[in-house]
């Protein structure tokens, strides 16, 4: 079993305490590796290394084209390791190999590449309009890296979410301390090894494995950290924002969701039924933007539900290392208990169970939950309001589109959503009225590296991906060059002199 170490200042090192913990495969409940349990002192060492590298300008002062060359070497090396990374990611997160090898790792690498290419093209110099009051001056904006960024990552898509933070932070010239989830720390350490091999200067990227309350809180509170890029639950996000407030850090938060899928009465059901199921059950419902509330019009309700119930039966649970398996377990025993608790609440609150509703009896090992569908759920029910983060779909009947939009927006979350209709202009009109950061029309989950991704309301602050996401990793400095070269032209100095 591989024993991993922390990655600090360009070297793999043990934690100060020497304590390690096992990483468990959620599909087999067996340990697959060990990682250090870092303490605050380890986090501080990593922050100091990042600070030193940033202040030395070894990376922040490097021409962006040189930074891009090194990061593109990382991309090439990651591509050559794609299969190996897909195997590690599947084993640590419980995602199927079908998903990690066909989606998460290759697309995560392509997103990394796209963000490096996009960042390279963001101009450091932004001219401002000519100013001649109170005198002629030349003004421009210098776009600069922020400094030391803390990247805090959840367990659901560890490689991809890490790529969304590391690539923009580094191409824009920052140094980073990355804290993966305690459940899924391995691909972050693999990325660090790859980056070091590709010539990334020491201290630019550091990876510290440890708990949120210990390592995460140190990263959020330490005065040497300039920015926090956090992805995780809304509850933890609130804590992170409070911790960052004491030293006025720039904070971007990518948080939870309870995304609506609105099926229109003119939808192509061969797309809409599978689309609604893909929106919920992909990766066992462990996507922040999962479409866990499906709004179906009364006019096609029975037909839609009959097809949906039939198609759920085609989702295959089982060995995550088998390419035929289409749905894996949830990430941990704690998450299993949480999801089963919500299913119980759904039953108690009177929702009608269409299928699923528990652990699959045929699987004796692993934290699996059957794909579960509830119907006749009021939008006020607990399972329609709270993020479950497991394979549970609630179907809600609606009378007219205004009614569907009102219920879709009646949520504290605002991350994603979808509209299914053959009438695309109508679907776009509905999409514009949904108060979320992303809406797919006739699809789900297709996150685009060139488009902003993030939440309205309690789903987050700021954006990841695209130019909007890259700019979150920069500071803007206004430089004013006064062109009045004679003392007599600077009449405003006379506000303090009278001679
Ligand atoms: P979580 O909030 O429990 O943990 C996320 C990360 O924060 C982990 O690395 C954890 O160790 C760390 N953390 C925990 N407590 C902390 C603290 N007090 N201070 C600092 N860091 C702390 O989330 P999770 O259970 O790992 O992930 C699932 C959640 O993430 C879901 O709510 C999901 O919607 C959300 N998510 C959001 C997005 C998005 O882009 N909006 C993407 C993926 C997941």
mmCIF file with all atom_site columns, N, CA, C and O and ligand atoms in Angstrom, residues 152-157 161 164 179-182 210-213 216-217 220 230-234 236-237 239-240 243 254-257 287-289 335 387 389 415 453 459 464, ligand 1:
data_model
loop_
_atom_site.group_PDB
_atom_site.id
_atom_site.type_symbol
_atom_site.label_atom_id
_atom_site.label_alt_id
_atom_site.label_comp_id
_atom_site.label_asym_id
_atom_site.label_entity_id
_atom_site.label_seq_id
_atom_site.pdbx_PDB_ins_code
_atom_site.Cartn_x
_atom_site.Cartn_y
_atom_site.Cartn_z
_atom_site.occupancy
_atom_site.B_iso_or_equiv
_atom_site.pdbx_formal_charge
_atom_site.auth_seq_id
_atom_site.auth_comp_id
_atom_site.auth_asym_id
_atom_site.auth_atom_id
_atom_site.pdbx_PDB_model_num
ATOM   1   N N   . UNK A 1 152 ? -9.144  25.098 -1.399  1.00 0.00 ? 152 UNK A N   1
ATOM   2   C CA  . UNK A 1 152 ? -9.760  24.068 -0.532  1.00 0.00 ? 152 UNK A CA  1
ATOM   3   C C   . UNK A 1 152 ? -10.796 23.321 -1.362  1.00 0.00 ? 152 UNK A C   1
ATOM   4   O O   . UNK A 1 152 ? -11.689 23.920 -1.955  1.00 0.00 ? 152 UNK A O   1
ATOM   5   N N   . UNK A 1 153 ? -10.643 22.000 -1.418  1.00 0.00 ? 153 UNK A N   1
ATOM   6   C CA  . UNK A 1 153 ? -11.342 21.173 -2.415  1.00 0.00 ? 153 UNK A CA  1
ATOM   7   C C   . UNK A 1 153 ? -12.192 20.107 -1.724  1.00 0.00 ? 153 UNK A C   1
ATOM   8   O O   . UNK A 1 153 ? -11.765 19.542 -0.716  1.00 0.00 ? 153 UNK A O   1
ATOM   9   N N   . UNK A 1 154 ? -13.395 19.815 -2.240  1.00 0.00 ? 154 UNK A N   1
ATOM   10  C CA  . UNK A 1 154 ? -14.237 18.760 -1.650  1.00 0.00 ? 154 UNK A CA  1
ATOM   11  C C   . UNK A 1 154 ? -13.909 17.388 -2.238  1.00 0.00 ? 154 UNK A C   1
ATOM   12  O O   . UNK A 1 154 ? -12.995 17.259 -3.061  1.00 0.00 ? 154 UNK A O   1
ATOM   13  N N   . UNK A 1 155 ? -14.716 16.407 -1.869  1.00 0.00 ? 155 UNK A N   1
ATOM   14  C CA  . UNK A 1 155 ? -14.411 15.036 -2.277  1.00 0.00 ? 155 UNK A CA  1
ATOM   15  C C   . UNK A 1 155 ? -15.125 14.595 -3.542  1.00 0.00 ? 155 UNK A C   1
ATOM   16  O O   . UNK A 1 155 ? -14.852 13.527 -4.067  1.00 0.00 ? 155 UNK A O   1
ATOM   17  N N   . UNK A 1 156 ? -16.068 15.366 -4.027  1.00 0.00 ? 156 UNK A N   1
ATOM   18  C CA  . UNK A 1 156 ? -16.909 14.781 -5.084  1.00 0.00 ? 156 UNK A CA  1
ATOM   19  C C   . UNK A 1 156 ? -16.209 14.666 -6.434  1.00 0.00 ? 156 UNK A C   1
ATOM   20  O O   . UNK A 1 156 ? -16.373 13.671 -7.131  1.00 0.00 ? 156 UNK A O   1
ATOM   21  N N   . UNK A 1 157 ? -15.429 15.694 -6.819  1.00 0.00 ? 157 UNK A N   1
ATOM   22  C CA  . UNK A 1 157 ? -14.689 15.636 -8.089  1.00 0.00 ? 157 UNK A CA  1
ATOM   23  C C   . UNK A 1 157 ? -13.290 16.182 -7.817  1.00 0.00 ? 157 UNK A C   1
ATOM   24  O O   . UNK A 1 157 ? -12.929 17.252 -8.300  1.00 0.00 ? 157 UNK A O   1
ATOM   25  N N   . UNK A 1 161 ? -11.969 19.642 -9.768  1.00 0.00 ? 161 UNK A N   1
ATOM   26  C CA  . UNK A 1 161 ? -12.119 20.898 -9.014  1.00 0.00 ? 161 UNK A CA  1
ATOM   27  C C   . UNK A 1 161 ? -10.741 21.483 -8.659  1.00 0.00 ? 161 UNK A C   1
ATOM   28  O O   . UNK A 1 161 ? -10.540 22.690 -8.674  1.00 0.00 ? 161 UNK A O   1
ATOM   29  N N   . UNK A 1 164 ? -9.483  23.274 -11.647 1.00 0.00 ? 164 UNK A N   1
ATOM   30  C CA  . UNK A 1 164 ? -10.148 24.578 -11.790 1.00 0.00 ? 164 UNK A CA  1
ATOM   31  C C   . UNK A 1 164 ? -9.523  25.643 -10.890 1.00 0.00 ? 164 UNK A C   1
ATOM   32  O O   . UNK A 1 164 ? -9.745  26.828 -11.087 1.00 0.00 ? 164 UNK A O   1
ATOM   33  N N   . UNK A 1 179 ? -5.536  22.231 -0.252  1.00 0.00 ? 179 UNK A N   1
ATOM   34  C CA  . UNK A 1 179 ? -5.962  21.268 0.772   1.00 0.00 ? 179 UNK A CA  1
ATOM   35  C C   . UNK A 1 179 ? -7.074  20.404 0.201   1.00 0.00 ? 179 UNK A C   1
ATOM   36  O O   . UNK A 1 179 ? -8.225  20.841 0.088   1.00 0.00 ? 179 UNK A O   1
ATOM   37  N N   . UNK A 1 180 ? -6.735  19.173 -0.182  1.00 0.00 ? 180 UNK A N   1
ATOM   38  C CA  . UNK A 1 180 ? -7.801  18.295 -0.665  1.00 0.00 ? 180 UNK A CA  1
ATOM   39  C C   . UNK A 1 180 ? -8.650  17.801 0.503   1.00 0.00 ? 180 UNK A C   1
ATOM   40  O O   . UNK A 1 180 ? -8.289  17.976 1.669   1.00 0.00 ? 180 UNK A O   1
ATOM   41  N N   . UNK A 1 181 ? -9.776  17.173 0.171   1.00 0.00 ? 181 UNK A N   1
ATOM   42  C CA  . UNK A 1 181 ? -10.629 16.588 1.207   1.00 0.00 ? 181 UNK A CA  1
ATOM   43  C C   . UNK A 1 181 ? -9.901  15.419 1.873   1.00 0.00 ? 181 UNK A C   1
ATOM   44  O O   . UNK A 1 181 ? -9.122  14.711 1.221   1.00 0.00 ? 181 UNK A O   1
ATOM   45  N N   . UNK A 1 182 ? -10.188 15.183 3.136   1.00 0.00 ? 182 UNK A N   1
ATOM   46  C CA  . UNK A 1 182 ? -9.547  14.049 3.827   1.00 0.00 ? 182 UNK A CA  1
ATOM   47  C C   . UNK A 1 182 ? -9.944  12.722 3.174   1.00 0.00 ? 182 UNK A C   1
ATOM   48  O O   . UNK A 1 182 ? -9.194  11.761 3.218   1.00 0.00 ? 182 UNK A O   1
ATOM   49  N N   . UNK A 1 210 ? -5.074  17.116 5.427   1.00 0.00 ? 210 UNK A N   1
ATOM   50  C CA  . UNK A 1 210 ? -5.429  17.215 6.845   1.00 0.00 ? 210 UNK A CA  1
ATOM   51  C C   . UNK A 1 210 ? -6.875  17.636 6.932   1.00 0.00 ? 210 UNK A C   1
ATOM   52  O O   . UNK A 1 210 ? -7.538  17.880 5.915   1.00 0.00 ? 210 UNK A O   1
ATOM   53  N N   . UNK A 1 211 ? -7.349  17.762 8.152   1.00 0.00 ? 211 UNK A N   1
ATOM   54  C CA  . UNK A 1 211 ? -8.786  18.008 8.309   1.00 0.00 ? 211 UNK A CA  1
ATOM   55  C C   . UNK A 1 211 ? -9.127  19.479 8.055   1.00 0.00 ? 211 UNK A C   1
ATOM   56  O O   . UNK A 1 211 ? -8.265  20.367 8.148   1.00 0.00 ? 211 UNK A O   1
ATOM   57  N N   . UNK A 1 212 ? -10.405 19.718 7.783   1.00 0.00 ? 212 UNK A N   1
ATOM   58  C CA  . UNK A 1 212 ? -10.886 21.080 7.584   1.00 0.00 ? 212 UNK A CA  1
ATOM   59  C C   . UNK A 1 212 ? -10.706 21.941 8.833   1.00 0.00 ? 212 UNK A C   1
ATOM   60  O O   . UNK A 1 212 ? -10.127 23.033 8.761   1.00 0.00 ? 212 UNK A O   1
ATOM   61  N N   . UNK A 1 213 ? -11.189 21.457 9.988   1.00 0.00 ? 213 UNK A N   1
ATOM   62  C CA  . UNK A 1 213 ? -11.080 22.302 11.189  1.00 0.00 ? 213 UNK A CA  1
ATOM   63  C C   . UNK A 1 213 ? -9.631  22.628 11.570  1.00 0.00 ? 213 UNK A C   1
ATOM   64  O O   . UNK A 1 213 ? -9.393  23.639 12.236  1.00 0.00 ? 213 UNK A O   1
ATOM   65  N N   . UNK A 1 216 ? -7.618  23.397 7.178   1.00 0.00 ? 216 UNK A N   1
ATOM   66  C CA  . UNK A 1 216 ? -8.471  24.336 6.440   1.00 0.00 ? 216 UNK A CA  1
ATOM   67  C C   . UNK A 1 216 ? -8.584  25.668 7.174   1.00 0.00 ? 216 UNK A C   1
ATOM   68  O O   . UNK A 1 216 ? -8.444  26.736 6.579   1.00 0.00 ? 216 UNK A O   1
ATOM   69  N N   . UNK A 1 217 ? -8.810  25.603 8.476   1.00 0.00 ? 217 UNK A N   1
ATOM   70  C CA  . UNK A 1 217 ? -8.995  26.850 9.242   1.00 0.00 ? 217 UNK A CA  1
ATOM   71  C C   . UNK A 1 217 ? -7.705  27.669 9.286   1.00 0.00 ? 217 UNK A C   1
ATOM   72  O O   . UNK A 1 217 ? -7.733  28.891 9.250   1.00 0.00 ? 217 UNK A O   1
ATOM   73  N N   . UNK A 1 220 ? -7.472  29.541 6.134   1.00 0.00 ? 220 UNK A N   1
ATOM   74  C CA  . UNK A 1 220 ? -8.443  30.638 6.011   1.00 0.00 ? 220 UNK A CA  1
ATOM   75  C C   . UNK A 1 220 ? -8.086  31.821 6.912   1.00 0.00 ? 220 UNK A C   1
ATOM   76  O O   . UNK A 1 220 ? -8.464  32.950 6.620   1.00 0.00 ? 220 UNK A O   1
ATOM   77  N N   . UNK A 1 230 ? -12.556 28.418 -2.276  1.00 0.00 ? 230 UNK A N   1
ATOM   78  C CA  . UNK A 1 230 ? -13.150 27.290 -1.544  1.00 0.00 ? 230 UNK A CA  1
ATOM   79  C C   . UNK A 1 230 ? -14.258 26.640 -2.354  1.00 0.00 ? 230 UNK A C   1
ATOM   80  O O   . UNK A 1 230 ? -15.119 27.337 -2.906  1.00 0.00 ? 230 UNK A O   1
ATOM   81  N N   . UNK A 1 231 ? -14.264 25.330 -2.418  1.00 0.00 ? 231 UNK A N   1
ATOM   82  C CA  . UNK A 1 231 ? -15.416 24.591 -2.947  1.00 0.00 ? 231 UNK A CA  1
ATOM   83  C C   . UNK A 1 231 ? -15.830 23.591 -1.878  1.00 0.00 ? 231 UNK A C   1
ATOM   84  O O   . UNK A 1 231 ? -15.004 22.815 -1.387  1.00 0.00 ? 231 UNK A O   1
ATOM   85  N N   . UNK A 1 232 ? -17.106 23.608 -1.545  1.00 0.00 ? 232 UNK A N   1
ATOM   86  C CA  . UNK A 1 232 ? -17.597 22.680 -0.520  1.00 0.00 ? 232 UNK A CA  1
ATOM   87  C C   . UNK A 1 232 ? -19.019 23.048 -0.155  1.00 0.00 ? 232 UNK A C   1
ATOM   88  O O   . UNK A 1 232 ? -19.723 23.722 -0.923  1.00 0.00 ? 232 UNK A O   1
ATOM   89  N N   . UNK A 1 233 ? -19.427 22.634 1.016   1.00 0.00 ? 233 UNK A N   1
ATOM   90  C CA  . UNK A 1 233 ? -20.825 22.842 1.414   1.00 0.00 ? 233 UNK A CA  1
ATOM   91  C C   . UNK A 1 233 ? -21.074 24.299 1.800   1.00 0.00 ? 233 UNK A C   1
ATOM   92  O O   . UNK A 1 233 ? -20.144 25.019 2.194   1.00 0.00 ? 233 UNK A O   1
ATOM   93  N N   . UNK A 1 234 ? -22.321 24.708 1.731   1.00 0.00 ? 234 UNK A N   1
ATOM   94  C CA  . UNK A 1 234 ? -22.690 26.077 2.104   1.00 0.00 ? 234 UNK A CA  1
ATOM   95  C C   . UNK A 1 234 ? -22.381 26.327 3.577   1.00 0.00 ? 234 UNK A C   1
ATOM   96  O O   . UNK A 1 234 ? -21.887 27.390 3.950   1.00 0.00 ? 234 UNK A O   1
ATOM   97  N N   . UNK A 1 236 ? -19.977 25.001 5.471   1.00 0.00 ? 236 UNK A N   1
ATOM   98  C CA  . UNK A 1 236 ? -18.546 25.269 5.676   1.00 0.00 ? 236 UNK A CA  1
ATOM   99  C C   . UNK A 1 236 ? -18.162 26.589 5.017   1.00 0.00 ? 236 UNK A C   1
ATOM   100 O O   . UNK A 1 236 ? -17.336 27.336 5.551   1.00 0.00 ? 236 UNK A O   1
ATOM   101 N N   . UNK A 1 237 ? -18.773 26.886 3.882   1.00 0.00 ? 237 UNK A N   1
ATOM   102 C CA  . UNK A 1 237 ? -18.478 28.143 3.185   1.00 0.00 ? 237 UNK A CA  1
ATOM   103 C C   . UNK A 1 237 ? -18.727 29.358 4.070   1.00 0.00 ? 237 UNK A C   1
ATOM   104 O O   . UNK A 1 237 ? -17.973 30.329 4.044   1.00 0.00 ? 237 UNK A O   1
ATOM   105 N N   . UNK A 1 239 ? -18.482 29.473 7.304   1.00 0.00 ? 239 UNK A N   1
ATOM   106 C CA  . UNK A 1 239 ? -17.383 29.506 8.283   1.00 0.00 ? 239 UNK A CA  1
ATOM   107 C C   . UNK A 1 239 ? -16.108 30.069 7.631   1.00 0.00 ? 239 UNK A C   1
ATOM   108 O O   . UNK A 1 239 ? -15.414 30.892 8.211   1.00 0.00 ? 239 UNK A O   1
ATOM   109 N N   . UNK A 1 240 ? -15.841 29.621 6.397   1.00 0.00 ? 240 UNK A N   1
ATOM   110 C CA  . UNK A 1 240 ? -14.643 30.056 5.667   1.00 0.00 ? 240 UNK A CA  1
ATOM   111 C C   . UNK A 1 240 ? -14.682 31.576 5.458   1.00 0.00 ? 240 UNK A C   1
ATOM   112 O O   . UNK A 1 240 ? -13.692 32.280 5.664   1.00 0.00 ? 240 UNK A O   1
ATOM   113 N N   . UNK A 1 243 ? -13.910 33.320 8.676   1.00 0.00 ? 243 UNK A N   1
ATOM   114 C CA  . UNK A 1 243 ? -12.491 33.232 9.037   1.00 0.00 ? 243 UNK A CA  1
ATOM   115 C C   . UNK A 1 243 ? -11.657 34.178 8.179   1.00 0.00 ? 243 UNK A C   1
ATOM   116 O O   . UNK A 1 243 ? -10.694 34.775 8.643   1.00 0.00 ? 243 UNK A O   1
ATOM   117 N N   . UNK A 1 254 ? -17.591 28.312 -3.927  1.00 0.00 ? 254 UNK A N   1
ATOM   118 C CA  . UNK A 1 254 ? -18.418 27.470 -4.812  1.00 0.00 ? 254 UNK A CA  1
ATOM   119 C C   . UNK A 1 254 ? -19.117 26.479 -3.897  1.00 0.00 ? 254 UNK A C   1
ATOM   120 O O   . UNK A 1 254 ? -18.483 25.564 -3.375  1.00 0.00 ? 254 UNK A O   1
ATOM   121 N N   . UNK A 1 255 ? -20.424 26.659 -3.704  1.00 0.00 ? 255 UNK A N   1
ATOM   122 C CA  . UNK A 1 255 ? -21.084 25.928 -2.607  1.00 0.00 ? 255 UNK A CA  1
ATOM   123 C C   . UNK A 1 255 ? -22.152 24.958 -3.111  1.00 0.00 ? 255 UNK A C   1
ATOM   124 O O   . UNK A 1 255 ? -22.138 24.528 -4.255  1.00 0.00 ? 255 UNK A O   1
ATOM   125 N N   . UNK A 1 256 ? -23.072 24.657 -2.245  1.00 0.00 ? 256 UNK A N   1
ATOM   126 C CA  . UNK A 1 256 ? -24.054 23.614 -2.540  1.00 0.00 ? 256 UNK A CA  1
ATOM   127 C C   . UNK A 1 256 ? -25.151 24.057 -3.496  1.00 0.00 ? 256 UNK A C   1
ATOM   128 O O   . UNK A 1 256 ? -25.227 25.221 -3.895  1.00 0.00 ? 256 UNK A O   1
ATOM   129 N N   . UNK A 1 257 ? -26.006 23.097 -3.854  1.00 0.00 ? 257 UNK A N   1
ATOM   130 C CA  . UNK A 1 257 ? -27.084 23.412 -4.791  1.00 0.00 ? 257 UNK A CA  1
ATOM   131 C C   . UNK A 1 257 ? -28.288 22.494 -4.614  1.00 0.00 ? 257 UNK A C   1
ATOM   132 O O   . UNK A 1 257 ? -28.230 21.481 -3.893  1.00 0.00 ? 257 UNK A O   1
ATOM   133 N N   . UNK A 1 287 ? -22.823 15.686 -7.521  1.00 0.00 ? 287 UNK A N   1
ATOM   134 C CA  . UNK A 1 287 ? -22.412 16.911 -8.204  1.00 0.00 ? 287 UNK A CA  1
ATOM   135 C C   . UNK A 1 287 ? -23.144 18.052 -7.506  1.00 0.00 ? 287 UNK A C   1
ATOM   136 O O   . UNK A 1 287 ? -24.343 17.940 -7.210  1.00 0.00 ? 287 UNK A O   1
ATOM   137 N N   . UNK A 1 288 ? -22.414 19.166 -7.318  1.00 0.00 ? 288 UNK A N   1
ATOM   138 C CA  . UNK A 1 288 ? -23.042 20.305 -6.645  1.00 0.00 ? 288 UNK A CA  1
ATOM   139 C C   . UNK A 1 288 ? -24.248 20.821 -7.433  1.00 0.00 ? 288 UNK A C   1
ATOM   140 O O   . UNK A 1 288 ? -25.219 21.291 -6.861  1.00 0.00 ? 288 UNK A O   1
ATOM   141 N N   . UNK A 1 289 ? -24.146 20.740 -8.781  1.00 0.00 ? 289 UNK A N   1
ATOM   142 C CA  . UNK A 1 289 ? -25.224 21.312 -9.603  1.00 0.00 ? 289 UNK A CA  1
ATOM   143 C C   . UNK A 1 289 ? -26.306 20.285 -9.935  1.00 0.00 ? 289 UNK A C   1
ATOM   144 O O   . UNK A 1 289 ? -27.202 20.579 -10.742 1.00 0.00 ? 289 UNK A O   1
ATOM   145 N N   . UNK A 1 335 ? -21.542 9.810  4.726   1.00 0.00 ? 335 UNK A N   1
ATOM   146 C CA  . UNK A 1 335 ? -22.416 10.313 3.663   1.00 0.00 ? 335 UNK A CA  1
ATOM   147 C C   . UNK A 1 335 ? -23.554 9.329  3.401   1.00 0.00 ? 335 UNK A C   1
ATOM   148 O O   . UNK A 1 335 ? -24.684 9.721  3.129   1.00 0.00 ? 335 UNK A O   1
ATOM   149 N N   . UNK A 1 387 ? -29.899 20.107 0.378   1.00 0.00 ? 387 UNK A N   1
ATOM   150 C CA  . UNK A 1 387 ? -29.001 19.376 -0.522  1.00 0.00 ? 387 UNK A CA  1
ATOM   151 C C   . UNK A 1 387 ? -28.708 18.007 0.089   1.00 0.00 ? 387 UNK A C   1
ATOM   152 O O   . UNK A 1 387 ? -28.214 17.913 1.216   1.00 0.00 ? 387 UNK A O   1
ATOM   153 N N   . UNK A 1 389 ? -26.997 15.388 -1.700  1.00 0.00 ? 389 UNK A N   1
ATOM   154 C CA  . UNK A 1 389 ? -25.704 14.964 -2.230  1.00 0.00 ? 389 UNK A CA  1
ATOM   155 C C   . UNK A 1 389 ? -25.601 13.432 -2.281  1.00 0.00 ? 389 UNK A C   1
ATOM   156 O O   . UNK A 1 389 ? -24.685 12.809 -1.777  1.00 0.00 ? 389 UNK A O   1
ATOM   157 N N   . UNK A 1 415 ? -27.461 27.388 -8.028  1.00 0.00 ? 415 UNK A N   1
ATOM   158 C CA  . UNK A 1 415 ? -26.240 26.981 -8.746  1.00 0.00 ? 415 UNK A CA  1
ATOM   159 C C   . UNK A 1 415 ? -26.485 26.638 -10.212 1.00 0.00 ? 415 UNK A C   1
ATOM   160 O O   . UNK A 1 415 ? -25.904 27.226 -11.116 1.00 0.00 ? 415 UNK A O   1
ATOM   161 N N   . UNK A 1 453 ? -18.620 29.591 -14.067 1.00 0.00 ? 453 UNK A N   1
ATOM   162 C CA  . UNK A 1 453 ? -19.405 28.617 -13.309 1.00 0.00 ? 453 UNK A CA  1
ATOM   163 C C   . UNK A 1 453 ? -19.436 29.077 -11.855 1.00 0.00 ? 453 UNK A C   1
ATOM   164 O O   . UNK A 1 453 ? -18.395 29.385 -11.276 1.00 0.00 ? 453 UNK A O   1
ATOM   165 N N   . UNK A 1 459 ? -25.435 29.617 -3.041  1.00 0.00 ? 459 UNK A N   1
ATOM   166 C CA  . UNK A 1 459 ? -24.584 28.673 -3.774  1.00 0.00 ? 459 UNK A CA  1
ATOM   167 C C   . UNK A 1 459 ? -23.205 29.247 -4.046  1.00 0.00 ? 459 UNK A C   1
ATOM   168 O O   . UNK A 1 459 ? -22.364 28.550 -4.623  1.00 0.00 ? 459 UNK A O   1
ATOM   169 N N   . UNK A 1 464 ? -15.830 30.482 -11.064 1.00 0.00 ? 464 UNK A N   1
ATOM   170 C CA  . UNK A 1 464 ? -14.674 29.726 -11.523 1.00 0.00 ? 464 UNK A CA  1
ATOM   171 C C   . UNK A 1 464 ? -14.797 29.562 -13.025 1.00 0.00 ? 464 UNK A C   1
ATOM   172 O O   . UNK A 1 464 ? -15.891 29.698 -13.580 1.00 0.00 ? 464 UNK A O   1
HETATM 173 P P1  . LIG B 2 .   ? -17.255 20.276 3.004   1.00 0.00 ? 1   LIG B P1  1
HETATM 174 O O1  . LIG B 2 .   ? -17.730 21.672 3.088   1.00 0.00 ? 1   LIG B O1  1
HETATM 175 O O2  . LIG B 2 .   ? -17.486 19.376 4.125   1.00 0.00 ? 1   LIG B O2  1
HETATM 176 O O3  . LIG B 2 .   ? -15.664 20.261 2.769   1.00 0.00 ? 1   LIG B O3  1
HETATM 177 C C1  . LIG B 2 .   ? -15.058 20.900 1.685   1.00 0.00 ? 1   LIG B C1  1
HETATM 178 C C2  . LIG B 2 .   ? -13.609 21.150 2.010   1.00 0.00 ? 1   LIG B C2  1
HETATM 179 O O4  . LIG B 2 .   ? -13.550 22.067 3.100   1.00 0.00 ? 1   LIG B O4  1
HETATM 180 C C3  . LIG B 2 .   ? -12.845 19.905 2.470   1.00 0.00 ? 1   LIG B C3  1
HETATM 181 O O5  . LIG B 2 .   ? -11.518 19.958 1.992   1.00 0.00 ? 1   LIG B O5  1
HETATM 182 C C4  . LIG B 2 .   ? -12.873 20.040 3.982   1.00 0.00 ? 1   LIG B C4  1
HETATM 183 O O6  . LIG B 2 .   ? -11.821 19.365 4.630   1.00 0.00 ? 1   LIG B O6  1
HETATM 184 C C5  . LIG B 2 .   ? -12.746 21.547 4.136   1.00 0.00 ? 1   LIG B C5  1
HETATM 185 N N1  . LIG B 2 .   ? -13.258 22.059 5.410   1.00 0.00 ? 1   LIG B N1  1
HETATM 186 C C6  . LIG B 2 .   ? -14.156 21.484 6.259   1.00 0.00 ? 1   LIG B C6  1
HETATM 187 N N2  . LIG B 2 .   ? -14.343 22.251 7.352   1.00 0.00 ? 1   LIG B N2  1
HETATM 188 C C7  . LIG B 2 .   ? -13.562 23.345 7.180   1.00 0.00 ? 1   LIG B C7  1
HETATM 189 C C8  . LIG B 2 .   ? -13.317 24.513 7.972   1.00 0.00 ? 1   LIG B C8  1
HETATM 190 N N3  . LIG B 2 .   ? -13.913 24.685 9.143   1.00 0.00 ? 1   LIG B N3  1
HETATM 191 N N4  . LIG B 2 .   ? -12.462 25.444 7.495   1.00 0.00 ? 1   LIG B N4  1
HETATM 192 C C9  . LIG B 2 .   ? -11.866 25.276 6.296   1.00 0.00 ? 1   LIG B C9  1
HETATM 193 N N5  . LIG B 2 .   ? -12.024 24.177 5.517   1.00 0.00 ? 1   LIG B N5  1
HETATM 194 C C10 . LIG B 2 .   ? -12.874 23.231 5.957   1.00 0.00 ? 1   LIG B C10 1
HETATM 195 O O7  . LIG B 2 .   ? -17.829 19.717 1.626   1.00 0.00 ? 1   LIG B O7  1
HETATM 196 P P2  . LIG B 2 .   ? -17.738 18.210 1.082   1.00 0.00 ? 1   LIG B P2  1
HETATM 197 O O8  . LIG B 2 .   ? -18.696 17.393 1.873   1.00 0.00 ? 1   LIG B O8  1
HETATM 198 O O9  . LIG B 2 .   ? -16.307 17.799 0.980   1.00 0.00 ? 1   LIG B O9  1
HETATM 199 O O10 . LIG B 2 .   ? -18.270 18.395 -0.422  1.00 0.00 ? 1   LIG B O10 1
HETATM 200 C C11 . LIG B 2 .   ? -19.598 18.377 -0.753  1.00 0.00 ? 1   LIG B C11 1
HETATM 201 C C12 . LIG B 2 .   ? -20.133 19.792 -0.852  1.00 0.00 ? 1   LIG B C12 1
HETATM 202 O O11 . LIG B 2 .   ? -19.387 20.530 -1.809  1.00 0.00 ? 1   LIG B O11 1
HETATM 203 C C13 . LIG B 2 .   ? -21.564 19.825 -1.331  1.00 0.00 ? 1   LIG B C13 1
HETATM 204 O O12 . LIG B 2 .   ? -22.289 20.771 -0.583  1.00 0.00 ? 1   LIG B O12 1
HETATM 205 C C14 . LIG B 2 .   ? -21.435 20.302 -2.773  1.00 0.00 ? 1   LIG B C14 1
HETATM 206 O O13 . LIG B 2 .   ? -22.564 20.931 -3.293  1.00 0.00 ? 1   LIG B O13 1
HETATM 207 C C15 . LIG B 2 .   ? -20.268 21.220 -2.682  1.00 0.00 ? 1   LIG B C15 1
HETATM 208 N N6  . LIG B 2 .   ? -19.658 21.413 -4.002  1.00 0.00 ? 1   LIG B N6  1
HETATM 209 C C16 . LIG B 2 .   ? -19.829 22.609 -4.645  1.00 0.00 ? 1   LIG B C16 1
HETATM 210 C C17 . LIG B 2 .   ? -19.290 22.797 -5.919  1.00 0.00 ? 1   LIG B C17 1
HETATM 211 C C18 . LIG B 2 .   ? -19.474 24.093 -6.673  1.00 0.00 ? 1   LIG B C18 1
HETATM 212 O O14 . LIG B 2 .   ? -18.760 24.323 -7.635  1.00 0.00 ? 1   LIG B O14 1
HETATM 213 N N7  . LIG B 2 .   ? -20.410 24.943 -6.285  1.00 0.00 ? 1   LIG B N7  1
HETATM 214 C C19 . LIG B 2 .   ? -18.591 21.760 -6.519  1.00 0.00 ? 1   LIG B C19 1
HETATM 215 C C20 . LIG B 2 .   ? -18.439 20.567 -5.832  1.00 0.00 ? 1   LIG B C20 1
HETATM 216 C C21 . LIG B 2 .   ? -18.977 20.402 -4.564  1.00 0.00 ? 1   LIG B C21 1
#
